[in-house]
PDB file of C-alpha atoms in Angstrom:
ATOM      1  CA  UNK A 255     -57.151  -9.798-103.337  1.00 43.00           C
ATOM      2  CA  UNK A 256     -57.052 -13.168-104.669  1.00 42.00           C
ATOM      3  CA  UNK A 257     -53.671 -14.632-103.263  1.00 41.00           C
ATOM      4  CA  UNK A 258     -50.979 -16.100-105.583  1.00 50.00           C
ATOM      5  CA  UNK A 259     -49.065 -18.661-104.328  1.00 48.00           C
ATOM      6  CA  UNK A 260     -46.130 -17.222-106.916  1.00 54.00           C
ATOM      7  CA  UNK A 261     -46.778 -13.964-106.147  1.00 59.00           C
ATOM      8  CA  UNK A 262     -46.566 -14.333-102.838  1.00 59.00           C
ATOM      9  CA  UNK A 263     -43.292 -16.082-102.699  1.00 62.00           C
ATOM     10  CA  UNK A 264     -41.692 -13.452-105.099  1.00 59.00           C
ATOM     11  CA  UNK A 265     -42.818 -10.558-102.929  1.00 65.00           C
ATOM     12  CA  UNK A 266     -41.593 -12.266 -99.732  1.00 63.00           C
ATOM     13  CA  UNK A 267     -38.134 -13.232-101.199  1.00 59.00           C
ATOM     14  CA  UNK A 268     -37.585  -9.691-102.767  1.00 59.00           C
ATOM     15  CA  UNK A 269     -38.964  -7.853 -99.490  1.00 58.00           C
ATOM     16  CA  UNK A 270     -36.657 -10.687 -97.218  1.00 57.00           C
ATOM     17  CA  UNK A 271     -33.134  -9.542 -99.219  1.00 47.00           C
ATOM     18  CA  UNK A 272     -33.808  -6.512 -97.494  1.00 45.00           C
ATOM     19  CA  UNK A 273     -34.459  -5.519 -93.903  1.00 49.00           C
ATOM     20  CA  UNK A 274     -36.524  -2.941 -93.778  1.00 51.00           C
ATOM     21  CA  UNK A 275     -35.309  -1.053 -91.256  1.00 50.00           C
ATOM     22  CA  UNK A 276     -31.853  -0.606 -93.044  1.00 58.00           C
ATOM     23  CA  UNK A 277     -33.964  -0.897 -96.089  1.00 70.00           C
ATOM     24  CA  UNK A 278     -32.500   1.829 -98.628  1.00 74.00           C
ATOM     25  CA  UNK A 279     -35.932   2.715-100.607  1.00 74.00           C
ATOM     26  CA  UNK A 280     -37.332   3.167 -96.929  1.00 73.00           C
ATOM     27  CA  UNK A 281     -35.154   5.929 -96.114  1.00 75.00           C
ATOM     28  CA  UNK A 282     -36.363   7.827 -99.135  1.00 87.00           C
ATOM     29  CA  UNK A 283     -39.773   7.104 -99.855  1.00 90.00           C
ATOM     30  CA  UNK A 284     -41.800   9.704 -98.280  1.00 91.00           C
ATOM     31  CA  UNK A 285     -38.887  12.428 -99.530  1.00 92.00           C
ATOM     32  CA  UNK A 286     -39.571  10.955-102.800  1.00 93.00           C
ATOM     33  CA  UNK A 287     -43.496  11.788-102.305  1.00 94.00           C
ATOM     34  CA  UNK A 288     -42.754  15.300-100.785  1.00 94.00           C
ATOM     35  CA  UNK A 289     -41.136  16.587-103.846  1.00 94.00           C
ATOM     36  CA  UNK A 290     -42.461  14.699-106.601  1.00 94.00           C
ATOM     37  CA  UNK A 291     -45.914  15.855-105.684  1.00 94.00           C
ATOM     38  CA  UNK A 292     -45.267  18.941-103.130  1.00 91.00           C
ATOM     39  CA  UNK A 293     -49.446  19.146-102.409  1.00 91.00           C
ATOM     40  CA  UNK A 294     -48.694  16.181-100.116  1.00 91.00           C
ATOM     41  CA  UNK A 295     -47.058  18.126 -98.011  1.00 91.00           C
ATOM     42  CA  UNK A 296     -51.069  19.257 -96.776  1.00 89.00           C
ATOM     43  CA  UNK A 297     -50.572  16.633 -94.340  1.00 87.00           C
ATOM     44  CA  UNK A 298     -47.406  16.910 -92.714  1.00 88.00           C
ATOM     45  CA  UNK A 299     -47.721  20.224 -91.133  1.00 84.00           C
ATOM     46  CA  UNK A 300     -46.309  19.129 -87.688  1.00 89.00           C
ATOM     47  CA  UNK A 301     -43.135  17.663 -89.349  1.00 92.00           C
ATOM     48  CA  UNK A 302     -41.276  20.650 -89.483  1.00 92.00           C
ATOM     49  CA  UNK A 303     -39.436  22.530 -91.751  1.00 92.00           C
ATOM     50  CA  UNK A 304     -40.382  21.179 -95.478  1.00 92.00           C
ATOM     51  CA  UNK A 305     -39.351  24.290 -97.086  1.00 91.00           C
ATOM     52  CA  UNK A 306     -36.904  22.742 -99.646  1.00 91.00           C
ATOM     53  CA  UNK A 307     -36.205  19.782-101.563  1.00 89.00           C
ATOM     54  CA  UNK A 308     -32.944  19.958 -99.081  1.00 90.00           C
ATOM     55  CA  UNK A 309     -34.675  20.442 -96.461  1.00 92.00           C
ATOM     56  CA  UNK A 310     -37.525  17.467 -96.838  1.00 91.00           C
ATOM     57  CA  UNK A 311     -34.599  15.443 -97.852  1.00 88.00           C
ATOM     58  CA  UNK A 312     -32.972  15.666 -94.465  1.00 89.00           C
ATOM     59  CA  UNK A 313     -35.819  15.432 -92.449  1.00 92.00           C
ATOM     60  CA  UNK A 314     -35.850  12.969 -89.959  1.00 91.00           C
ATOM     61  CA  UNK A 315     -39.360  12.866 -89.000  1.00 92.00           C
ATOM     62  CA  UNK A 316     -40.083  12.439 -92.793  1.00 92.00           C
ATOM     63  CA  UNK A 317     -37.333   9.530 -92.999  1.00 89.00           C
ATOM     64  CA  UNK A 318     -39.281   7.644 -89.955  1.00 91.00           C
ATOM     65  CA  UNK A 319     -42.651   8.056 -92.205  1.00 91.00           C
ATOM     66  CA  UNK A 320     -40.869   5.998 -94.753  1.00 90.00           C
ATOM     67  CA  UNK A 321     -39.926   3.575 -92.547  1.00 89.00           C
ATOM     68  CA  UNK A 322     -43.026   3.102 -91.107  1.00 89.00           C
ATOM     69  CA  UNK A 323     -44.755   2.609 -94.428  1.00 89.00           C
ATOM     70  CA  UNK A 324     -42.375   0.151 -95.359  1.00 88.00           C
ATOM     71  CA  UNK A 325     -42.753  -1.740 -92.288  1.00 88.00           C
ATOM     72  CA  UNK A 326     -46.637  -1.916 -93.385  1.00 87.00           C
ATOM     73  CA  UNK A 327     -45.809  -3.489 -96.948  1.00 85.00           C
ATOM     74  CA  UNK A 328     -43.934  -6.159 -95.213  1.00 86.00           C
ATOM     75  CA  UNK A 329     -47.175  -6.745 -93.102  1.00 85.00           C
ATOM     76  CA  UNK A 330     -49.066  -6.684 -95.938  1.00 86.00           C
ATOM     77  CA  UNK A 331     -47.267  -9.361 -97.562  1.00 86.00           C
ATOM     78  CA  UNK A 332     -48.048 -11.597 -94.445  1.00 89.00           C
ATOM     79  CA  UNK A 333     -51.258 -11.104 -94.965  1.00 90.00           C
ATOM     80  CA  UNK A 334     -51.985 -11.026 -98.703  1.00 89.00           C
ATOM     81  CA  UNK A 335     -55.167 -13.062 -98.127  1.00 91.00           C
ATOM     82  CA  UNK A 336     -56.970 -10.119 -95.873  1.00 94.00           C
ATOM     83  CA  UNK A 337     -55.377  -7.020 -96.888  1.00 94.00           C
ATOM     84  CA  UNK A 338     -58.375  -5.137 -95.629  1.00 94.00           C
ATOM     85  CA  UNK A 339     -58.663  -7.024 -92.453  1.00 94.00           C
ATOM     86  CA  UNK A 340     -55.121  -6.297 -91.981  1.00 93.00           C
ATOM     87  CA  UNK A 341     -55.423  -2.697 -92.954  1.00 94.00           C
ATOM     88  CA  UNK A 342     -58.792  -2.067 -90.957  1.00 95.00           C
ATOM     89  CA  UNK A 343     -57.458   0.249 -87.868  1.00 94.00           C
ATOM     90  CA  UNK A 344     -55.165   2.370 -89.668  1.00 94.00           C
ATOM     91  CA  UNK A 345     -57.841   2.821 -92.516  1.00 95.00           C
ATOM     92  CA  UNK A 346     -59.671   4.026 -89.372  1.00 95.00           C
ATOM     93  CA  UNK A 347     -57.150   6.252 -88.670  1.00 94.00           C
ATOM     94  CA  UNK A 348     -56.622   7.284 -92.247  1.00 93.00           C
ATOM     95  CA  UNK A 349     -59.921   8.650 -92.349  1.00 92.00           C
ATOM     96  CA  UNK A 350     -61.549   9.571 -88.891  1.00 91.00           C
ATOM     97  CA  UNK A 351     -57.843  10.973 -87.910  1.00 90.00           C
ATOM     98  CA  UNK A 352     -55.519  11.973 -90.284  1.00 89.00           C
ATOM     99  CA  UNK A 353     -58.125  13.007 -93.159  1.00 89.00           C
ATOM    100  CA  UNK A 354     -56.123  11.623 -95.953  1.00 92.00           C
ATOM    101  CA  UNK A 355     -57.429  11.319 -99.594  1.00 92.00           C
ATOM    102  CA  UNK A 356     -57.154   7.859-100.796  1.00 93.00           C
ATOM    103  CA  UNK A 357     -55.392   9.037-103.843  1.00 92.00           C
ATOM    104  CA  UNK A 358     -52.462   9.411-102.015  1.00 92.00           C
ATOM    105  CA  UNK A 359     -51.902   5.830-101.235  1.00 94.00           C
ATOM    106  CA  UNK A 360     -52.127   5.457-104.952  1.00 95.00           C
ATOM    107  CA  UNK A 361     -49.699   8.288-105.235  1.00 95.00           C
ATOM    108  CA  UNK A 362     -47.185   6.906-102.339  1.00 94.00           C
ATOM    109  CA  UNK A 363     -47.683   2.995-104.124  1.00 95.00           C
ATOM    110  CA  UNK A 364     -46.618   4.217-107.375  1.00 97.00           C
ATOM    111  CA  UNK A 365     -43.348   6.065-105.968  1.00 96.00           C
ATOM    112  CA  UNK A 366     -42.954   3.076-104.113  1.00 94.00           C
ATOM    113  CA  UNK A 367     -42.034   0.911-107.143  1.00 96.00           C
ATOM    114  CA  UNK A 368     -40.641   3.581-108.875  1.00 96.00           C
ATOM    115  CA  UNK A 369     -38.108   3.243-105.610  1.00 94.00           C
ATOM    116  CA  UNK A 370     -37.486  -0.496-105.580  1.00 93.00           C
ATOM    117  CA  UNK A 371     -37.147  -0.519-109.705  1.00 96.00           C
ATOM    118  CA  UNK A 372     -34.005   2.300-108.884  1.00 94.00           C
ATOM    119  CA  UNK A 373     -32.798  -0.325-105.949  1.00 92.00           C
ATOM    120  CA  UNK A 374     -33.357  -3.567-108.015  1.00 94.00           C
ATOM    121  CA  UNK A 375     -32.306  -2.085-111.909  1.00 96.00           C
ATOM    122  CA  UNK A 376     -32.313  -4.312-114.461  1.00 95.00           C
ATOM    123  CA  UNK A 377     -33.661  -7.289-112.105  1.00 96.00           C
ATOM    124  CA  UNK A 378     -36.814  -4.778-111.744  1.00 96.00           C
ATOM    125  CA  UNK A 379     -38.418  -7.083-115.367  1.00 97.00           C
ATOM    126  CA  UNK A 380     -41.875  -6.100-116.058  1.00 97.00           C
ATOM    127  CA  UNK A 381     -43.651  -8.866-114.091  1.00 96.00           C
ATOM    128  CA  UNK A 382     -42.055  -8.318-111.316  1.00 96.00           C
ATOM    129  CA  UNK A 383     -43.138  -4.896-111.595  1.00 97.00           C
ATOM    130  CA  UNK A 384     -46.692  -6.152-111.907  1.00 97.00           C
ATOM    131  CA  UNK A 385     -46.495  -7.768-108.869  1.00 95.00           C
ATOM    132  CA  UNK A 386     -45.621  -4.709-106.782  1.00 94.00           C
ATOM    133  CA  UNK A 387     -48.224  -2.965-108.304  1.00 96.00           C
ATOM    134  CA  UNK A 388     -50.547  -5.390-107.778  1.00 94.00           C
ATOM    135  CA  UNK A 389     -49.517  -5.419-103.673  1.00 93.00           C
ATOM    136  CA  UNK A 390     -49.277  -1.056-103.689  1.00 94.00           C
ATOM    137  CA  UNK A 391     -53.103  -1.746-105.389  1.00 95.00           C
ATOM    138  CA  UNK A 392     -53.985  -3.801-102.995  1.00 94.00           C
ATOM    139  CA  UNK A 393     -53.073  -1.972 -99.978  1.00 94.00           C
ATOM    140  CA  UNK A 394     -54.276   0.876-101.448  1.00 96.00           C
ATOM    141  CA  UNK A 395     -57.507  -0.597-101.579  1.00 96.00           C
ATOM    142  CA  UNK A 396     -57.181  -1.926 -98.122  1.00 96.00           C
ATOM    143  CA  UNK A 397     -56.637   1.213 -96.802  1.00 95.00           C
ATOM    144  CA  UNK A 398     -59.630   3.113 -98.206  1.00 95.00           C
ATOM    145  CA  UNK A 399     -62.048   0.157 -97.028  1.00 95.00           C
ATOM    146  CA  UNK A 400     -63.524   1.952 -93.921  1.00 93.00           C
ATOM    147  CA  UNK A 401     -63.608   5.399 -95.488  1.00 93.00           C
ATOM    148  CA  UNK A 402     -66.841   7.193 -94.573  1.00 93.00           C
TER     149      UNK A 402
ATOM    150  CA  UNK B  31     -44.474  25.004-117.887  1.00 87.00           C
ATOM    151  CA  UNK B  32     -41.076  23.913-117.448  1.00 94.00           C
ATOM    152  CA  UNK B  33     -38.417  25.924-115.335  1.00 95.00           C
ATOM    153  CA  UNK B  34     -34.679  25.979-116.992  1.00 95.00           C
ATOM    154  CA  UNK B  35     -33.455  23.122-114.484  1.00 96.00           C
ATOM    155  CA  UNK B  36     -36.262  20.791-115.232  1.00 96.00           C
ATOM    156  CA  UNK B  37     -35.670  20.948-118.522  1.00 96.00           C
ATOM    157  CA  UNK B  38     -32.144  20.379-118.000  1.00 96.00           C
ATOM    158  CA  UNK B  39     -32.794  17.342-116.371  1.00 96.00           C
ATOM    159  CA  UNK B  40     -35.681  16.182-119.006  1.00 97.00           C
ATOM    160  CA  UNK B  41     -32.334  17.140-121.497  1.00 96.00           C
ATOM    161  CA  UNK B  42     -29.847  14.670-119.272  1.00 95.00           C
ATOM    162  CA  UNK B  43     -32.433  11.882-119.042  1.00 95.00           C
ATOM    163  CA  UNK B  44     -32.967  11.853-122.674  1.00 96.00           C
ATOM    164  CA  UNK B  45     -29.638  11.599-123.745  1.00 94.00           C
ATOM    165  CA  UNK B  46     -29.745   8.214-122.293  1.00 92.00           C
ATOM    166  CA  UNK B  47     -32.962   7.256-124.886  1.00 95.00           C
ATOM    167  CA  UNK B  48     -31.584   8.906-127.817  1.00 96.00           C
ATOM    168  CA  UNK B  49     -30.218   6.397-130.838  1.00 96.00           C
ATOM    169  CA  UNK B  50     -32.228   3.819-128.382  1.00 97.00           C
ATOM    170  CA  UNK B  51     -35.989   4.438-128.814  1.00 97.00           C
ATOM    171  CA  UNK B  52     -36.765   1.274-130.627  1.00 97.00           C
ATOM    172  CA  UNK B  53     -35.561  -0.777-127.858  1.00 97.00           C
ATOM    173  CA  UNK B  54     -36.588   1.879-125.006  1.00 97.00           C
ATOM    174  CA  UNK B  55     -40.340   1.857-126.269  1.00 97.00           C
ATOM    175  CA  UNK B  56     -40.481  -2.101-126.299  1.00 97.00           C
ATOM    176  CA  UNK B  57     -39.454  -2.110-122.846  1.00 97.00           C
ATOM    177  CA  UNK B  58     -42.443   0.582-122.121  1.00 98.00           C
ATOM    178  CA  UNK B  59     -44.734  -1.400-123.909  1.00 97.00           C
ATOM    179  CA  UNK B  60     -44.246  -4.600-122.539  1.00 96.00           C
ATOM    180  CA  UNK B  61     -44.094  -2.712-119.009  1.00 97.00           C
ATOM    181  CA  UNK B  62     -47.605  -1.102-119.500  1.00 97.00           C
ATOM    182  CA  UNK B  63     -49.166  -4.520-121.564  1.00 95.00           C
ATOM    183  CA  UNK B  64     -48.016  -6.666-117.952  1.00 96.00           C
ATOM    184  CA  UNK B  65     -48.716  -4.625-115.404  1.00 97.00           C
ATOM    185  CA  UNK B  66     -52.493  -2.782-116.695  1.00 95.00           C
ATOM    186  CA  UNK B  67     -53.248  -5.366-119.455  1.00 92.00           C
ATOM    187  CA  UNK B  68     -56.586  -3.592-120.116  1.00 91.00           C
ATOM    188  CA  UNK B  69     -53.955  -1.083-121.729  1.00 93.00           C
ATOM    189  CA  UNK B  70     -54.088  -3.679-124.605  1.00 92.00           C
ATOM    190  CA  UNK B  71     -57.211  -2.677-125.670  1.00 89.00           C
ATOM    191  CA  UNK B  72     -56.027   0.125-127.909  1.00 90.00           C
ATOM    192  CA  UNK B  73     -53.673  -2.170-129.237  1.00 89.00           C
ATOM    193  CA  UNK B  74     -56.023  -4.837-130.978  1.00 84.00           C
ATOM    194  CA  UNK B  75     -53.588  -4.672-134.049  1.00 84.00           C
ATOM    195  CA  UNK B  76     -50.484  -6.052-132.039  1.00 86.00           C
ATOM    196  CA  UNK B  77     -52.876  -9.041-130.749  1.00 79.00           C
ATOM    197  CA  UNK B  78     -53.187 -10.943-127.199  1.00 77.00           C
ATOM    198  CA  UNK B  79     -49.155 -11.112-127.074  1.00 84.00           C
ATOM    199  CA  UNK B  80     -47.417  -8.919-128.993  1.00 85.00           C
ATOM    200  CA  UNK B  81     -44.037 -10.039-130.340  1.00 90.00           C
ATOM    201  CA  UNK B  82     -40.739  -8.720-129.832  1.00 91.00           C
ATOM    202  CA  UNK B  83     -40.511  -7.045-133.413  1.00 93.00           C
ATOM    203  CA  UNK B  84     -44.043  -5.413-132.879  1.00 93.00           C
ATOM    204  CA  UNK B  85     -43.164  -4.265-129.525  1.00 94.00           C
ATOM    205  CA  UNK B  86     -39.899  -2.521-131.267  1.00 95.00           C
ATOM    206  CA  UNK B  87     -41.916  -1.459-134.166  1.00 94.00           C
ATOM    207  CA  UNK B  88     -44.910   0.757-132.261  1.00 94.00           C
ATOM    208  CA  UNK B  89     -42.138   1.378-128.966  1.00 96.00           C
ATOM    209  CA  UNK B  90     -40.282   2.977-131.887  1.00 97.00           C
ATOM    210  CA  UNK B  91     -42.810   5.283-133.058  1.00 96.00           C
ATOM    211  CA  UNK B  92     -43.795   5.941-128.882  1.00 96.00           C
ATOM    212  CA  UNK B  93     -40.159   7.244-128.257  1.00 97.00           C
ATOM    213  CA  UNK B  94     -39.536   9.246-131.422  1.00 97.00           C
ATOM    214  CA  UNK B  95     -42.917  10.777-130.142  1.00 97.00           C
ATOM    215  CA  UNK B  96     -41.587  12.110-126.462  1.00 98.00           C
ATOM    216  CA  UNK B  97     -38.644  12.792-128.402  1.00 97.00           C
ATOM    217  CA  UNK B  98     -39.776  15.800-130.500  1.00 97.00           C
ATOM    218  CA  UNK B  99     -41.491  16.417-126.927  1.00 97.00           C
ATOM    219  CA  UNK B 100     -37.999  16.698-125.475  1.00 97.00           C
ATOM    220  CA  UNK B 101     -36.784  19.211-128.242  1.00 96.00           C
ATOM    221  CA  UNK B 102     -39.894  21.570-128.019  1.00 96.00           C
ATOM    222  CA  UNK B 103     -41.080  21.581-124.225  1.00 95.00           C
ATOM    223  CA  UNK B 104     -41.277  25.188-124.793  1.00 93.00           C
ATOM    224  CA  UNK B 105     -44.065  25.114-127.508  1.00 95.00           C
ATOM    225  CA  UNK B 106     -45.661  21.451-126.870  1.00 96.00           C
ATOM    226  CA  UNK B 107     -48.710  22.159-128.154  1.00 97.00           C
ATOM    227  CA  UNK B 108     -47.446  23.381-131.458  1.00 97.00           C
ATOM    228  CA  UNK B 109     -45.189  20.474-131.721  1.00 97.00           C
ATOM    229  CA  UNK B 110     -47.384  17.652-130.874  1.00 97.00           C
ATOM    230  CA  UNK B 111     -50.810  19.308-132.741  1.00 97.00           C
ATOM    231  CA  UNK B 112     -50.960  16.826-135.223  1.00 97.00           C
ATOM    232  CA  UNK B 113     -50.841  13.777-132.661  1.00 97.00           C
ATOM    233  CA  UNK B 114     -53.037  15.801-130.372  1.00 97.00           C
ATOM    234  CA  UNK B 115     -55.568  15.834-133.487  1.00 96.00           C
ATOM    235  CA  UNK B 116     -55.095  11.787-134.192  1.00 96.00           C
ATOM    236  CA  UNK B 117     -55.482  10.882-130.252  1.00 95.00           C
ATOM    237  CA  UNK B 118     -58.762  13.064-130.391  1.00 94.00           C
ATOM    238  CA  UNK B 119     -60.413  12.171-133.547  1.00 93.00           C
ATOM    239  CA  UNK B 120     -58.565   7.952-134.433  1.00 93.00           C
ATOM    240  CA  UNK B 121     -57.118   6.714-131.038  1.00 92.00           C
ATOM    241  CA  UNK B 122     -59.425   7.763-128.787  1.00 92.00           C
ATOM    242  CA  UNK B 123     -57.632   6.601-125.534  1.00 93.00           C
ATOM    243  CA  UNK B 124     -59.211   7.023-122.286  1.00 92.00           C
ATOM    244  CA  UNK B 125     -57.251   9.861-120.117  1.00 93.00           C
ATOM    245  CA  UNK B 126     -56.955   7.501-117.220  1.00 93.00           C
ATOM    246  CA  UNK B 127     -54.290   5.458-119.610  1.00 94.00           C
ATOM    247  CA  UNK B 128     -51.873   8.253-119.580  1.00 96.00           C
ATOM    248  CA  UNK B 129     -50.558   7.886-115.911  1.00 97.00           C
ATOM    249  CA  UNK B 130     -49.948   4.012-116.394  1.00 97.00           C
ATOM    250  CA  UNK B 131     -48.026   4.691-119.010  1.00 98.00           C
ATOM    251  CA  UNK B 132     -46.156   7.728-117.263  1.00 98.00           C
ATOM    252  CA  UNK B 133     -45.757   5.271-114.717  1.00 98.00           C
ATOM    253  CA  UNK B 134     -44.251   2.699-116.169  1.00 98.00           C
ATOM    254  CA  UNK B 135     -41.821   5.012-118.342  1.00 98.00           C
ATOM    255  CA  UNK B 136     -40.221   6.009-114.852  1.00 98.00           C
ATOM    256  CA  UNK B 137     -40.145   2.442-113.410  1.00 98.00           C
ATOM    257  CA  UNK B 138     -38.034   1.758-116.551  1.00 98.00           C
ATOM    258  CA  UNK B 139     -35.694   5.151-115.922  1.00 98.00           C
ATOM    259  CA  UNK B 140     -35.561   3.720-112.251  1.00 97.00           C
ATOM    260  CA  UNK B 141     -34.125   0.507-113.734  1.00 97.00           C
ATOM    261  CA  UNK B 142     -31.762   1.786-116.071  1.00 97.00           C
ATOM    262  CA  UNK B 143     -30.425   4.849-114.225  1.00 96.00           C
ATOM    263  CA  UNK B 144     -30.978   3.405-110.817  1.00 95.00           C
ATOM    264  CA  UNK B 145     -29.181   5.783-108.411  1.00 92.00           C
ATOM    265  CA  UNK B 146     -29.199   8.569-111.043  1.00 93.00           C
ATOM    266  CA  UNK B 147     -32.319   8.848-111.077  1.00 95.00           C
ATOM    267  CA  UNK B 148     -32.840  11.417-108.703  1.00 94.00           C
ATOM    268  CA  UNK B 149     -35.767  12.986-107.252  1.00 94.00           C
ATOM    269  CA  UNK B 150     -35.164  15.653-108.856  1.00 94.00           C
ATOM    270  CA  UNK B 151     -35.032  13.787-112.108  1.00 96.00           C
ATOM    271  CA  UNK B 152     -37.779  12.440-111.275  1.00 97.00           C
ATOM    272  CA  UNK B 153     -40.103  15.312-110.179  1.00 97.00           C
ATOM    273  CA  UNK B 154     -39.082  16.622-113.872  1.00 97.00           C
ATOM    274  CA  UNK B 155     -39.870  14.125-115.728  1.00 97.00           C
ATOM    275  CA  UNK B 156     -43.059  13.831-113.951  1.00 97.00           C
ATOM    276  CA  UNK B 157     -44.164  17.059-115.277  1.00 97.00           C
ATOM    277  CA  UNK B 158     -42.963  17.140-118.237  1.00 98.00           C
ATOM    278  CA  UNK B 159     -44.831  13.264-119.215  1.00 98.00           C
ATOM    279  CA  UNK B 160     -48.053  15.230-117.556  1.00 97.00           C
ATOM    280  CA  UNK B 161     -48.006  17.934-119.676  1.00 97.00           C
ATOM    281  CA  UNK B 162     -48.043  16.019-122.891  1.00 98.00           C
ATOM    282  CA  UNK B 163     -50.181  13.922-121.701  1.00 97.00           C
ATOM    283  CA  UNK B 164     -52.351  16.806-121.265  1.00 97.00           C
ATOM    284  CA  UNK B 165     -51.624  18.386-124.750  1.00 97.00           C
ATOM    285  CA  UNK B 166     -52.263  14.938-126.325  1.00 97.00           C
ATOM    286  CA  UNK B 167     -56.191  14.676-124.919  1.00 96.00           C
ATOM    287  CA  UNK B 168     -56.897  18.527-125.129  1.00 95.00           C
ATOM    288  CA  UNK B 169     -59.059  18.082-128.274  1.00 95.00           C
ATOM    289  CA  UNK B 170     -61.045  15.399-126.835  1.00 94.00           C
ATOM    290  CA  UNK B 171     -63.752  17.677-126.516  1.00 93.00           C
TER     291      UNK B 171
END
């Protein structure tokens, strides 16, 4: 991904405003995923009980996947130049380990900004929505590199 | 097909667009022309930048659209028939288009509802923008 200088400094300032580990959108991101499109669920079978919109909502090991994700974007904006060098070993793991269709990084990238657009409102304008989708793209991308 | 709580909450969100589609469906439109420009393709009428009374103009016609969606989820393909038969036989857009555009019409709920638009809400509306999208490129072939 060709790096912006502009987009680069937008993502970092909108990503620094937050810290991600008190980061609202991180707390519900994979929740978000869970319900919106329950056949994700196929790969969280050791997470427990995910029997309910109430009960994916307060699970914790689902509320640490969000977090962890999140904690990836803001690598990824340190290294917007070699997303897929970045995102080698857990593209790896995506594949050889977890066995985890691509699509849903598309999937999880679009709920994503759907996320920071609810946490941002009217500040969300459209280009700044292209930028995060350009990123979620990216990393997307990045993380399907060393399928096989 | 949608159960009586999601349409209650495709009912909820709407009241929020209703009286408001003009400006609602400019705010799509720009949304899906920025962020997947090759969307402008099937737009070669508006040209490279549309301008704001364009946007208002087609956004207009977008909204009032989902809007007879909204009143007939029940019978969609009855309702929306006659667009089903222009997207199939005039418009012609590619079925890959249709989640952008879902897309960006719940980035712009996100931003207007913001913590009211719930997963729930969101899971609904999901649907219900998949299924027309669905009756809308059924005639394709």
């Amino acid at each position: 991904m060709m790096v912006n200088m502009s987009l680069a400094t937008c993502l970092g300032n909108s990503s620094r405003a937050l810290k991600v580990s008190d980061f609202p959108p991180a707390m519900v991101l994979s929740h978000r995923l869970l319900v919106v499109y329950p056949w994700t669920q196929r790969f969280f079978d050791n997470f427990g009980n995910l029997s309910s919109t109430s009960a994916i909502m307060g699970n914790p090991k689902v509320k640490a996947h969000g977090k962890k994700v999140l904690t990836s974007f803001g690598d990824a904006i340190k290294n917007m130049d070699n997303l897929k060098g970045a995102f080698a070993k857990l593209s790896e793991l995506h594949c050889d380990k977890l066995h985890v269709d691509p699509e849903n990084f598309r999937l999880l990238g679009n709920v994503l900004v759907i996320i920071l657009a609810s946490h941002f409102g009217k500040e969300f304008t459209p280009d700044m929505q292209a930028m995060w989708q350009k990123l979620v793209a990216g990393v997307a991308t990045a993380l399907a590199h060393k399928y096989h | 097909m949608l159960s009586a709580q999601e349409r209650a909450h495709v009912a909820q969100v709407w009241d929020l667009i209703a009286g408001h589609e003009a400006a609602f469906g400019a705010e799509l439109l720009l949304r899906l022309f920025t962020v997947y420009p090759s969307t402008k393709t099937y737009f070669k009428h508006l040209g490279v930048c549309p301008d704001e009374a364009q946007l208002l103009t087609h956004g207009q016609r977008v909204l009032e659209a989902v809007g007879v969606a909204v009143q007939h989820t029940d019978h969609l393909r009855a309702a929306l028939s006659p667009l089903a038969d222009l997207h199939a036989q005039v418009l012609r857009v590619d079925p890959a288009n249709f989640p952008q555009l879902i897309q960006c019409f719940h980035v712009m709920l996100a931003s207007h509802l913001q913590g009211e638009f719930t997963v729930q809400m969101q899971a609904a509306w999901d649907k219900f923008l998949t299924e027309v999208a669905v009756v809308l490129t059924e005639k394709y072939r």
